[in-house]
């Protein structure tokens, strides 16, 4: 008989794309659960979701839902988190929030376990999960940052439609079928469902993820810039980003240019990346081996390849980083944090 402590856990956004993956990971990894509460909006309340050998009925999330909850994983959008995270904290829960609601709050640690797990002990009830595009990039940058220092990062992303939710996946697949059949399409969701102008995603690349800020960047780009500095704890780091939606279902890809603060040998860089936790080096041009979204989909790790010294700046590197945006980019990073909390509390 094990004396391991069991936790009362709530998943908010349980019927969503991220919530579904969180529940699957809690199940597959045998997270020490006493009671599991699955919460959504009124729309999905009453739905049954299988967990281990039983069916759990989804309930509409409200403040009282968090009575007795010890760990709450939120992925129901920023508005829901802004209202319900404080209610859960008030009732004693530690909240792991997948939304941007608290990421830049100075009181809230923004955690990628492979990079800054030491920060989780500083929480005051909320631990924020970074944006998916940020998580995979900082996981790959961390070993280089620690060894050489980094002065500048220039990233362009190629983001899967699943990052915009289940309806965006449907739209991309439907448009592809229609166009191949010779029919016209009427875009309804992408790039941003709440904005009036929509663009075709099938057979296209849309250089807009989220709304525009008045500086010409999008919110997704600003998240990458600000979150990277916060996670690496370096406000002097220069970061710029261009975020692009492409017609891939799962897996965000990133082309990253990194300027280091000291000289480096490529062999040492390869070894540092290969040895980094949660990172798989996949880099063999002679065998045409490099990370691709179709291979990273469904995996927990982040894949790095196309490593090469920059031709214009010998202190800079170029690399290609790929990870499953719903797993390491969201659900897995959150469950990893929950596992650390469980170990520390046990
Ligand atoms: P999704 O598939 O649209 O699912 C949304 C979930 O939120 C559903 O379970 C929905 O319940 C629930 N919900 C909506 N309104 C609610 C309310 N008022 N009260 C309680 N639950 C409510 O979206 P998703 O792709 O899973 O993403 C969800 C959120 O996770 C995003 O908005 C974002 O903040 C975050 N996210 C983060 C990352 C990241 O980069 N770390 C990546 C993707 C998403 P119903 O079934 O009842 O509608
Ligand atoms: O578009 C993507 O690939 C990632 C999207 C993430 C996202 C979508 C809606 C709201 C977020 C996020 O995690 O930054 C949010 C949000 O919480 O702001």
Tab-separated table of C-alpha atoms and ligand atoms in Angstrom:
chain	number	residue	atom	x	y	z
A	1	UNK	CA	0.000	0.000	0.000
A	2	UNK	CA	1.366	3.415	-0.961
A	3	UNK	CA	1.001	6.397	1.367
A	4	UNK	CA	1.242	8.831	-1.521
A	5	UNK	CA	-0.936	11.873	-1.041
A	6	UNK	CA	-3.896	12.055	-3.420
A	7	UNK	CA	-5.164	15.428	-4.654
A	8	UNK	CA	-8.563	16.892	-5.431
A	9	UNK	CA	-8.068	18.240	-8.944
A	10	UNK	CA	-10.222	20.436	-11.197
A	11	UNK	CA	-9.812	20.883	-14.958
A	12	UNK	CA	-11.488	24.073	-16.209
A	13	UNK	CA	-12.114	23.979	-19.971
A	14	UNK	CA	-12.358	20.190	-19.803
A	15	UNK	CA	-14.250	19.914	-23.094
A	16	UNK	CA	-11.741	22.018	-25.064
A	17	UNK	CA	-8.769	21.030	-27.222
A	18	UNK	CA	-6.261	21.734	-24.416
A	19	UNK	CA	-8.517	20.375	-21.635
A	20	UNK	CA	-8.921	17.071	-23.477
A	21	UNK	CA	-5.124	16.635	-23.567
A	22	UNK	CA	-4.761	17.599	-19.888
A	23	UNK	CA	-7.297	14.908	-18.889
A	24	UNK	CA	-5.568	12.317	-21.091
A	25	UNK	CA	-2.146	13.097	-19.557
A	26	UNK	CA	-3.483	13.019	-15.957
A	27	UNK	CA	-4.946	9.612	-16.774
A	28	UNK	CA	-1.963	8.119	-18.639
A	29	UNK	CA	0.613	9.394	-16.142
A	30	UNK	CA	-1.430	8.183	-13.149
A	31	UNK	CA	-1.473	11.601	-11.521
A	32	UNK	CA	-2.283	11.036	-7.816
A	33	UNK	CA	-5.965	12.038	-7.885
A	34	UNK	CA	-8.561	11.584	-5.171
A	35	UNK	CA	-11.459	13.490	-6.803
A	36	UNK	CA	-11.441	14.944	-10.322
A	37	UNK	CA	-13.835	17.754	-11.233
A	38	UNK	CA	-14.350	18.513	-14.917
A	39	UNK	CA	-15.642	22.022	-15.576
A	40	UNK	CA	-16.811	23.876	-18.687
A	41	UNK	CA	-19.397	26.505	-19.596
A	42	UNK	CA	-23.150	25.840	-19.338
A	43	UNK	CA	-23.016	24.690	-22.994
A	44	UNK	CA	-21.218	21.409	-22.238
A	45	UNK	CA	-22.480	20.825	-18.699
A	46	UNK	CA	-23.873	17.291	-18.452
A	47	UNK	CA	-21.423	15.809	-20.995
A	48	UNK	CA	-19.801	12.577	-19.776
A	49	UNK	CA	-16.004	12.208	-20.100
A	50	UNK	CA	-14.206	8.923	-19.496
A	51	UNK	CA	-11.378	8.974	-16.927
A	52	UNK	CA	-9.750	5.670	-15.992
A	53	UNK	CA	-12.593	3.177	-15.476
A	54	UNK	CA	-15.371	5.704	-14.860
A	55	UNK	CA	-17.403	8.420	-16.514
A	56	UNK	CA	-17.269	11.906	-15.013
A	57	UNK	CA	-20.088	14.369	-15.704
A	58	UNK	CA	-18.902	17.821	-16.742
A	59	UNK	CA	-20.266	20.651	-14.580
A	60	UNK	CA	-20.637	24.357	-15.328
A	61	UNK	CA	-17.749	26.213	-13.656
A	62	UNK	CA	-18.706	28.602	-10.876
A	63	UNK	CA	-16.917	29.925	-7.763
A	64	UNK	CA	-18.342	27.189	-5.497
A	65	UNK	CA	-16.992	24.516	-7.871
A	66	UNK	CA	-13.598	25.029	-6.219
A	67	UNK	CA	-14.599	24.085	-2.645
A	68	UNK	CA	-12.118	21.394	-1.587
A	69	UNK	CA	-10.062	21.626	-4.810
A	70	UNK	CA	-6.291	21.539	-4.227
A	71	UNK	CA	-4.954	21.829	-7.791
A	72	UNK	CA	-6.904	23.540	-10.608
A	73	UNK	CA	-5.741	23.514	-14.235
A	74	UNK	CA	-7.342	26.307	-16.284
A	75	UNK	CA	-7.653	26.416	-20.097
A	76	UNK	CA	-10.962	28.157	-20.750
A	77	UNK	CA	-9.666	31.514	-21.980
A	78	UNK	CA	-8.386	34.612	-20.197
A	79	UNK	CA	-11.812	36.010	-19.270
A	80	UNK	CA	-12.757	32.834	-17.398
A	81	UNK	CA	-9.377	32.756	-15.633
A	82	UNK	CA	-9.603	36.395	-14.583
A	83	UNK	CA	-12.918	35.662	-12.827
A	84	UNK	CA	-12.487	32.106	-11.530
A	85	UNK	CA	-8.759	31.801	-10.712
A	86	UNK	CA	-9.086	34.257	-7.761
A	87	UNK	CA	-12.156	32.320	-6.563
A	88	UNK	CA	-10.221	29.042	-6.665
A	89	UNK	CA	-7.216	30.609	-4.898
A	90	UNK	CA	-9.530	32.057	-2.218
A	91	UNK	CA	-10.713	28.488	-1.537
A	92	UNK	CA	-7.168	27.173	-1.174
A	93	UNK	CA	-6.392	25.785	-4.641
A	94	UNK	CA	-3.101	26.196	-6.467
A	95	UNK	CA	-4.038	27.233	-10.017
A	96	UNK	CA	-2.011	26.394	-13.103
A	97	UNK	CA	-3.274	28.826	-15.713
A	98	UNK	CA	-2.851	28.193	-19.432
A	99	UNK	CA	-4.139	31.620	-20.462
A	100	UNK	CA	-2.380	34.971	-20.767
A	101	UNK	CA	-4.437	36.443	-17.887
A	102	UNK	CA	-1.672	36.339	-15.245
A	103	UNK	CA	1.487	35.642	-17.275
A	104	UNK	CA	2.982	39.105	-16.966
A	105	UNK	CA	1.769	39.703	-13.394
A	106	UNK	CA	4.967	40.247	-11.352
A	107	UNK	CA	3.482	38.162	-8.494
A	108	UNK	CA	2.885	35.158	-10.784
A	109	UNK	CA	5.691	32.794	-11.761
A	110	UNK	CA	5.732	31.985	-15.495
A	111	UNK	CA	7.118	28.485	-15.628
A	112	UNK	CA	8.660	26.100	-18.133
A	113	UNK	CA	9.924	23.288	-15.873
A	114	UNK	CA	13.091	22.626	-17.926
A	115	UNK	CA	13.995	26.326	-17.675
A	116	UNK	CA	12.880	27.804	-14.343
A	117	UNK	CA	11.197	25.225	-12.132
A	118	UNK	CA	12.806	26.981	-9.130
A	119	UNK	CA	10.212	29.767	-9.576
A	120	UNK	CA	7.201	27.599	-8.677
A	121	UNK	CA	7.829	27.996	-4.966
A	122	UNK	CA	7.339	31.756	-5.316
A	123	UNK	CA	3.680	31.386	-6.261
A	124	UNK	CA	0.864	33.080	-4.384
A	125	UNK	CA	-1.771	30.654	-5.616
A	126	UNK	CA	-1.229	31.023	-9.375
A	127	UNK	CA	1.430	29.591	-11.677
A	128	UNK	CA	1.156	30.680	-15.308
A	129	UNK	CA	1.852	28.474	-18.313
A	130	UNK	CA	3.506	30.501	-21.090
A	131	UNK	CA	2.235	30.808	-24.663
A	132	UNK	CA	2.901	27.689	-26.753
A	133	UNK	CA	5.326	29.405	-29.149
A	134	UNK	CA	7.322	30.785	-26.227
A	135	UNK	CA	7.571	27.465	-24.355
A	136	UNK	CA	9.279	25.494	-27.110
A	137	UNK	CA	11.655	28.344	-27.942
A	138	UNK	CA	12.857	29.005	-24.385
A	139	UNK	CA	13.288	25.276	-23.734
A	140	UNK	CA	15.773	25.159	-26.641
A	141	UNK	CA	17.451	28.495	-25.808
A	142	UNK	CA	18.040	27.743	-22.121
A	143	UNK	CA	21.246	25.630	-22.445
A	144	UNK	CA	22.757	28.255	-24.785
A	145	UNK	CA	21.709	31.095	-22.502
A	146	UNK	CA	23.372	29.433	-19.508
A	147	UNK	CA	26.612	28.605	-21.327
A	148	UNK	CA	27.207	31.645	-23.549
A	149	UNK	CA	24.615	34.322	-22.717
A	150	UNK	CA	22.224	35.535	-25.437
A	151	UNK	CA	21.990	39.132	-26.650
A	152	UNK	CA	19.361	38.872	-29.415
A	153	UNK	CA	16.710	36.489	-30.728
A	154	UNK	CA	14.853	36.855	-34.039
A	155	UNK	CA	12.063	34.314	-34.474
A	156	UNK	CA	9.548	33.565	-37.222
A	157	UNK	CA	6.854	31.025	-36.388
A	158	UNK	CA	4.863	28.633	-38.549
A	159	UNK	CA	1.898	27.834	-36.292
A	160	UNK	CA	-0.606	24.996	-36.563
A	161	UNK	CA	-4.326	25.742	-36.775
A	162	UNK	CA	-5.036	23.712	-33.585
A	163	UNK	CA	-3.567	26.683	-31.680
A	164	UNK	CA	-6.724	28.576	-32.646
A	165	UNK	CA	-9.023	25.819	-31.335
A	166	UNK	CA	-11.108	22.975	-32.700
A	167	UNK	CA	-13.191	25.207	-35.011
A	168	UNK	CA	-10.041	26.409	-36.796
A	169	UNK	CA	-8.985	22.800	-37.482
A	170	UNK	CA	-12.413	22.109	-38.995
A	171	UNK	CA	-12.210	25.254	-41.106
A	172	UNK	CA	-8.798	24.357	-42.541
A	173	UNK	CA	-9.817	20.784	-43.408
A	174	UNK	CA	-13.170	21.881	-44.892
A	175	UNK	CA	-11.558	24.611	-47.021
A	176	UNK	CA	-8.950	22.155	-48.316
A	177	UNK	CA	-11.651	19.718	-49.450
A	178	UNK	CA	-13.723	22.488	-51.059
A	179	UNK	CA	-10.789	23.995	-52.959
A	180	UNK	CA	-9.659	20.577	-54.229
A	181	UNK	CA	-13.226	20.016	-55.424
A	182	UNK	CA	-13.044	23.315	-57.334
A	183	UNK	CA	-15.481	25.164	-55.065
A	184	UNK	CA	-15.230	28.647	-53.536
A	185	UNK	CA	-14.671	28.989	-49.787
A	186	UNK	CA	-16.025	31.472	-47.294
A	187	UNK	CA	-13.543	31.840	-44.382
A	188	UNK	CA	-15.316	32.175	-41.015
A	189	UNK	CA	-12.777	31.705	-38.204
A	190	UNK	CA	-9.203	32.669	-39.084
A	191	UNK	CA	-7.159	34.687	-38.496
A	192	UNK	CA	-9.216	35.937	-35.495
A	193	UNK	CA	-12.812	34.797	-35.068
A	194	UNK	CA	-13.940	38.002	-33.319
A	195	UNK	CA	-12.617	40.339	-36.064
A	196	UNK	CA	-14.732	41.156	-39.158
A	197	UNK	CA	-12.168	40.301	-41.864
A	198	UNK	CA	-11.392	36.599	-42.439
A	199	UNK	CA	-8.804	34.941	-44.708
A	200	UNK	CA	-8.490	31.565	-46.378
A	201	UNK	CA	-6.105	29.273	-44.465
A	202	UNK	CA	-6.045	26.261	-46.826
A	203	UNK	CA	-3.008	26.426	-49.165
A	204	UNK	CA	-2.070	29.744	-47.555
A	205	UNK	CA	0.126	31.374	-44.875
A	206	UNK	CA	-1.484	34.139	-42.785
A	207	UNK	CA	0.967	36.550	-41.090
A	208	UNK	CA	-1.457	37.382	-38.286
A	209	UNK	CA	-2.037	35.460	-35.047
A	210	UNK	CA	-4.335	37.292	-32.610
A	211	UNK	CA	-5.234	40.976	-32.915
A	212	UNK	CA	-2.802	43.800	-33.714
A	213	UNK	CA	-1.330	46.006	-31.012
A	214	UNK	CA	-0.866	49.687	-32.003
A	215	UNK	CA	2.908	49.159	-32.487
A	216	UNK	CA	2.337	46.977	-35.597
A	217	UNK	CA	3.046	43.680	-33.809
A	218	UNK	CA	0.307	41.177	-32.971
A	219	UNK	CA	-0.504	40.084	-29.420
A	220	UNK	CA	0.989	36.644	-30.184
A	221	UNK	CA	4.259	38.342	-31.189
A	222	UNK	CA	4.237	40.551	-28.088
A	223	UNK	CA	3.591	37.473	-25.901
A	224	UNK	CA	6.708	35.814	-27.353
A	225	UNK	CA	8.799	38.933	-26.783
A	226	UNK	CA	7.662	39.693	-23.220
A	227	UNK	CA	7.338	36.125	-21.949
A	228	UNK	CA	10.804	35.104	-23.217
A	229	UNK	CA	12.411	37.927	-21.226
A	230	UNK	CA	10.412	37.080	-18.088
A	231	UNK	CA	11.166	33.343	-18.206
A	232	UNK	CA	14.891	33.815	-18.832
A	233	UNK	CA	14.876	36.620	-16.237
A	234	UNK	CA	16.605	39.043	-18.594
A	235	UNK	CA	14.956	42.328	-19.540
A	236	UNK	CA	18.036	43.316	-21.585
A	237	UNK	CA	17.500	40.407	-24.004
A	238	UNK	CA	16.491	41.745	-27.438
A	239	UNK	CA	13.703	39.687	-28.997
A	240	UNK	CA	11.638	40.198	-32.115
A	241	UNK	CA	8.974	37.884	-33.529
A	242	UNK	CA	6.799	37.373	-36.601
A	243	UNK	CA	4.012	34.851	-36.061
A	244	UNK	CA	2.401	33.115	-39.027
A	245	UNK	CA	-0.503	30.637	-39.240
A	246	UNK	CA	0.007	27.793	-41.706
A	247	UNK	CA	-2.246	24.905	-42.773
A	248	UNK	CA	-0.782	22.282	-40.423
A	249	UNK	CA	-3.055	20.625	-37.842
A	250	UNK	CA	-0.677	19.939	-34.905
A	251	UNK	CA	2.859	21.202	-34.220
A	252	UNK	CA	4.300	24.714	-34.226
A	253	UNK	CA	7.601	25.224	-36.120
A	254	UNK	CA	10.004	28.108	-35.558
A	255	UNK	CA	12.974	29.529	-37.437
A	256	UNK	CA	15.173	31.133	-34.788
A	257	UNK	CA	18.271	33.340	-35.155
A	258	UNK	CA	20.213	33.618	-31.880
A	259	UNK	CA	23.093	36.012	-31.183
A	260	UNK	CA	25.298	34.724	-28.399
A	261	UNK	CA	27.411	36.853	-26.054
A	262	UNK	CA	30.575	34.803	-26.458
A	263	UNK	CA	32.360	32.662	-29.055
A	264	UNK	CA	31.202	29.067	-29.480
A	265	UNK	CA	32.092	25.807	-31.178
A	266	UNK	CA	29.313	24.131	-33.156
A	267	UNK	CA	30.152	20.742	-31.654
A	268	UNK	CA	29.648	22.059	-28.124
A	269	UNK	CA	26.363	23.709	-29.145
A	270	UNK	CA	25.126	20.382	-30.534
A	271	UNK	CA	26.064	18.589	-27.330
A	272	UNK	CA	24.407	21.210	-25.118
A	273	UNK	CA	21.174	20.947	-27.121
A	274	UNK	CA	21.303	17.143	-27.247
A	275	UNK	CA	21.797	16.936	-23.457
A	276	UNK	CA	19.115	19.503	-22.551
A	277	UNK	CA	16.067	18.141	-20.712
A	278	UNK	CA	12.948	17.788	-22.859
A	279	UNK	CA	14.915	18.474	-26.057
A	280	UNK	CA	15.694	16.038	-28.859
A	281	UNK	CA	18.427	16.992	-31.335
A	282	UNK	CA	17.349	15.931	-34.810
A	283	UNK	CA	19.981	17.304	-37.115
A	284	UNK	CA	21.570	15.349	-39.942
A	285	UNK	CA	21.536	17.237	-43.246
A	286	UNK	CA	23.287	14.345	-45.019
A	287	UNK	CA	20.346	12.102	-44.130
A	288	UNK	CA	17.807	14.922	-44.648
A	289	UNK	CA	16.927	14.625	-40.993
A	290	UNK	CA	15.372	17.621	-39.238
A	291	UNK	CA	12.322	18.286	-37.064
A	292	UNK	CA	8.916	18.358	-38.749
A	293	UNK	CA	5.440	19.008	-37.369
A	294	UNK	CA	4.066	15.649	-38.502
A	295	UNK	CA	6.770	13.842	-36.487
A	296	UNK	CA	6.484	16.042	-33.391
A	297	UNK	CA	2.666	15.741	-33.224
A	298	UNK	CA	1.601	13.589	-30.274
A	299	UNK	CA	5.046	13.786	-28.593
A	300	UNK	CA	5.958	15.515	-25.325
A	301	UNK	CA	9.472	16.659	-26.344
A	302	UNK	CA	10.715	19.657	-28.321
A	303	UNK	CA	12.764	18.900	-31.444
A	304	UNK	CA	15.711	21.013	-32.628
A	305	UNK	CA	17.609	20.842	-35.912
A	306	UNK	CA	19.032	22.778	-38.894
A	307	UNK	CA	21.700	24.032	-36.456
A	308	UNK	CA	24.226	26.211	-38.250
A	309	UNK	CA	26.538	29.129	-37.596
A	310	UNK	CA	25.250	32.315	-39.186
A	311	UNK	CA	27.235	33.466	-42.241
A	312	UNK	CA	26.969	37.185	-41.473
A	313	UNK	CA	27.720	36.953	-37.747
A	314	UNK	CA	30.094	34.277	-36.415
A	315	UNK	CA	28.647	34.722	-32.902
A	316	UNK	CA	25.150	33.830	-34.105
A	317	UNK	CA	23.288	30.585	-34.776
A	318	UNK	CA	20.268	29.593	-36.816
A	319	UNK	CA	18.012	26.750	-35.755
A	320	UNK	CA	14.609	25.141	-36.372
A	321	UNK	CA	12.463	24.261	-33.357
A	322	UNK	CA	9.313	22.110	-33.511
A	323	UNK	CA	6.931	20.885	-30.807
A	324	UNK	CA	3.311	19.785	-30.377
A	325	UNK	CA	1.572	23.040	-29.464
A	326	UNK	CA	-1.237	21.341	-27.516
A	327	UNK	CA	1.204	19.148	-25.525
A	328	UNK	CA	4.505	20.824	-24.551
A	329	UNK	CA	2.919	24.095	-25.713
A	330	UNK	CA	-0.014	23.773	-23.298
A	331	UNK	CA	-1.305	20.570	-21.631
A	332	UNK	CA	1.997	18.793	-20.944
A	333	UNK	CA	3.746	21.882	-19.562
A	334	UNK	CA	0.768	22.381	-17.203
A	335	UNK	CA	0.673	18.730	-16.092
A	336	UNK	CA	4.464	18.777	-15.591
A	337	UNK	CA	4.012	21.735	-13.210
A	338	UNK	CA	1.211	19.855	-11.425
A	339	UNK	CA	3.528	16.859	-11.035
A	340	UNK	CA	6.181	19.066	-9.407
A	341	UNK	CA	3.555	20.475	-7.010
A	342	UNK	CA	2.415	16.942	-6.159
A	343	UNK	CA	5.989	15.806	-5.447
A	344	UNK	CA	6.729	18.878	-3.308
A	345	UNK	CA	3.502	18.518	-1.300
A	346	UNK	CA	3.843	14.763	-0.788
B	1	LIG	P1	-11.480	25.407	-27.051
B	1	LIG	O1	-11.232	24.114	-27.729
B	1	LIG	O2	-12.372	26.411	-27.698
B	1	LIG	O3	-12.078	25.077	-25.558
B	1	LIG	C1	-12.513	26.085	-24.669
B	1	LIG	C2	-12.909	25.448	-23.348
B	1	LIG	O4	-13.262	26.488	-22.428
B	1	LIG	C3	-14.139	24.549	-23.442
B	1	LIG	O5	-14.049	23.513	-22.498
B	1	LIG	C4	-15.256	25.503	-23.064
B	1	LIG	O6	-16.410	24.859	-22.560
B	1	LIG	C5	-14.579	26.258	-21.944
B	1	LIG	N1	-15.255	27.512	-21.666
B	1	LIG	C6	-15.567	28.485	-22.543
B	1	LIG	N2	-16.243	29.478	-21.909
B	1	LIG	C7	-16.316	29.103	-20.614
B	1	LIG	C8	-16.901	29.703	-19.447
B	1	LIG	N3	-17.526	30.878	-19.514
B	1	LIG	N4	-16.805	29.037	-18.278
B	1	LIG	C9	-16.181	27.846	-18.209
B	1	LIG	N5	-15.620	27.222	-19.271
B	1	LIG	C10	-15.694	27.857	-20.460
B	1	LIG	O7	-10.140	26.174	-26.746
B	1	LIG	P2	-8.675	25.570	-26.468
B	1	LIG	O8	-7.956	25.496	-27.746
B	1	LIG	O9	-8.780	24.377	-25.588
B	1	LIG	O10	-8.034	26.783	-25.651
B	1	LIG	C11	-8.588	27.221	-24.433
B	1	LIG	C12	-7.725	28.322	-23.837
B	1	LIG	O11	-6.475	27.754	-23.457
B	1	LIG	C13	-7.371	29.457	-24.803
B	1	LIG	O12	-8.363	30.459	-24.806
B	1	LIG	C14	-6.074	29.951	-24.240
B	1	LIG	O13	-6.309	30.896	-23.221
B	1	LIG	C15	-5.456	28.691	-23.667
B	1	LIG	N6	-4.485	28.124	-24.623
B	1	LIG	C16	-3.221	28.278	-24.316
B	1	LIG	C17	-2.267	27.808	-25.161
B	1	LIG	C18	-0.867	28.074	-24.847
B	1	LIG	O14	-0.212	28.616	-25.689
B	1	LIG	N7	-0.372	27.695	-23.662
B	1	LIG	C19	-2.578	27.155	-26.333
B	1	LIG	C20	-3.895	26.989	-26.641
B	1	LIG	C21	-4.843	27.488	-25.755
B	1	LIG	P3	-17.685	24.549	-23.523
B	1	LIG	O15	-17.453	23.200	-24.117
B	1	LIG	O16	-18.819	24.541	-22.542
B	1	LIG	O17	-17.764	25.636	-24.527
B	2	LIG	O1	-2.749	30.644	-31.787
B	2	LIG	C1	-1.969	29.853	-31.258
B	2	LIG	O2	-1.277	29.058	-31.910
B	2	LIG	C2	-1.803	29.854	-29.775
B	2	LIG	C3	-2.940	30.520	-29.116
B	2	LIG	C4	-2.967	30.771	-27.821
B	2	LIG	C5	-4.066	31.496	-27.211
B	2	LIG	C6	-5.316	31.516	-27.829
B	2	LIG	C7	-6.352	32.240	-27.271
B	2	LIG	C8	-6.159	32.961	-26.108
B	2	LIG	C9	-3.873	32.186	-26.016
B	2	LIG	C10	-2.557	32.097	-25.317
B	2	LIG	O3	-2.305	31.068	-24.718
B	2	LIG	O4	-1.775	33.034	-25.356
B	2	LIG	C11	-4.914	32.938	-25.485
B	2	LIG	C12	-4.753	33.727	-24.253
B	2	LIG	O5	-4.925	33.168	-23.185
B	2	LIG	O6	-4.449	34.921	-24.356
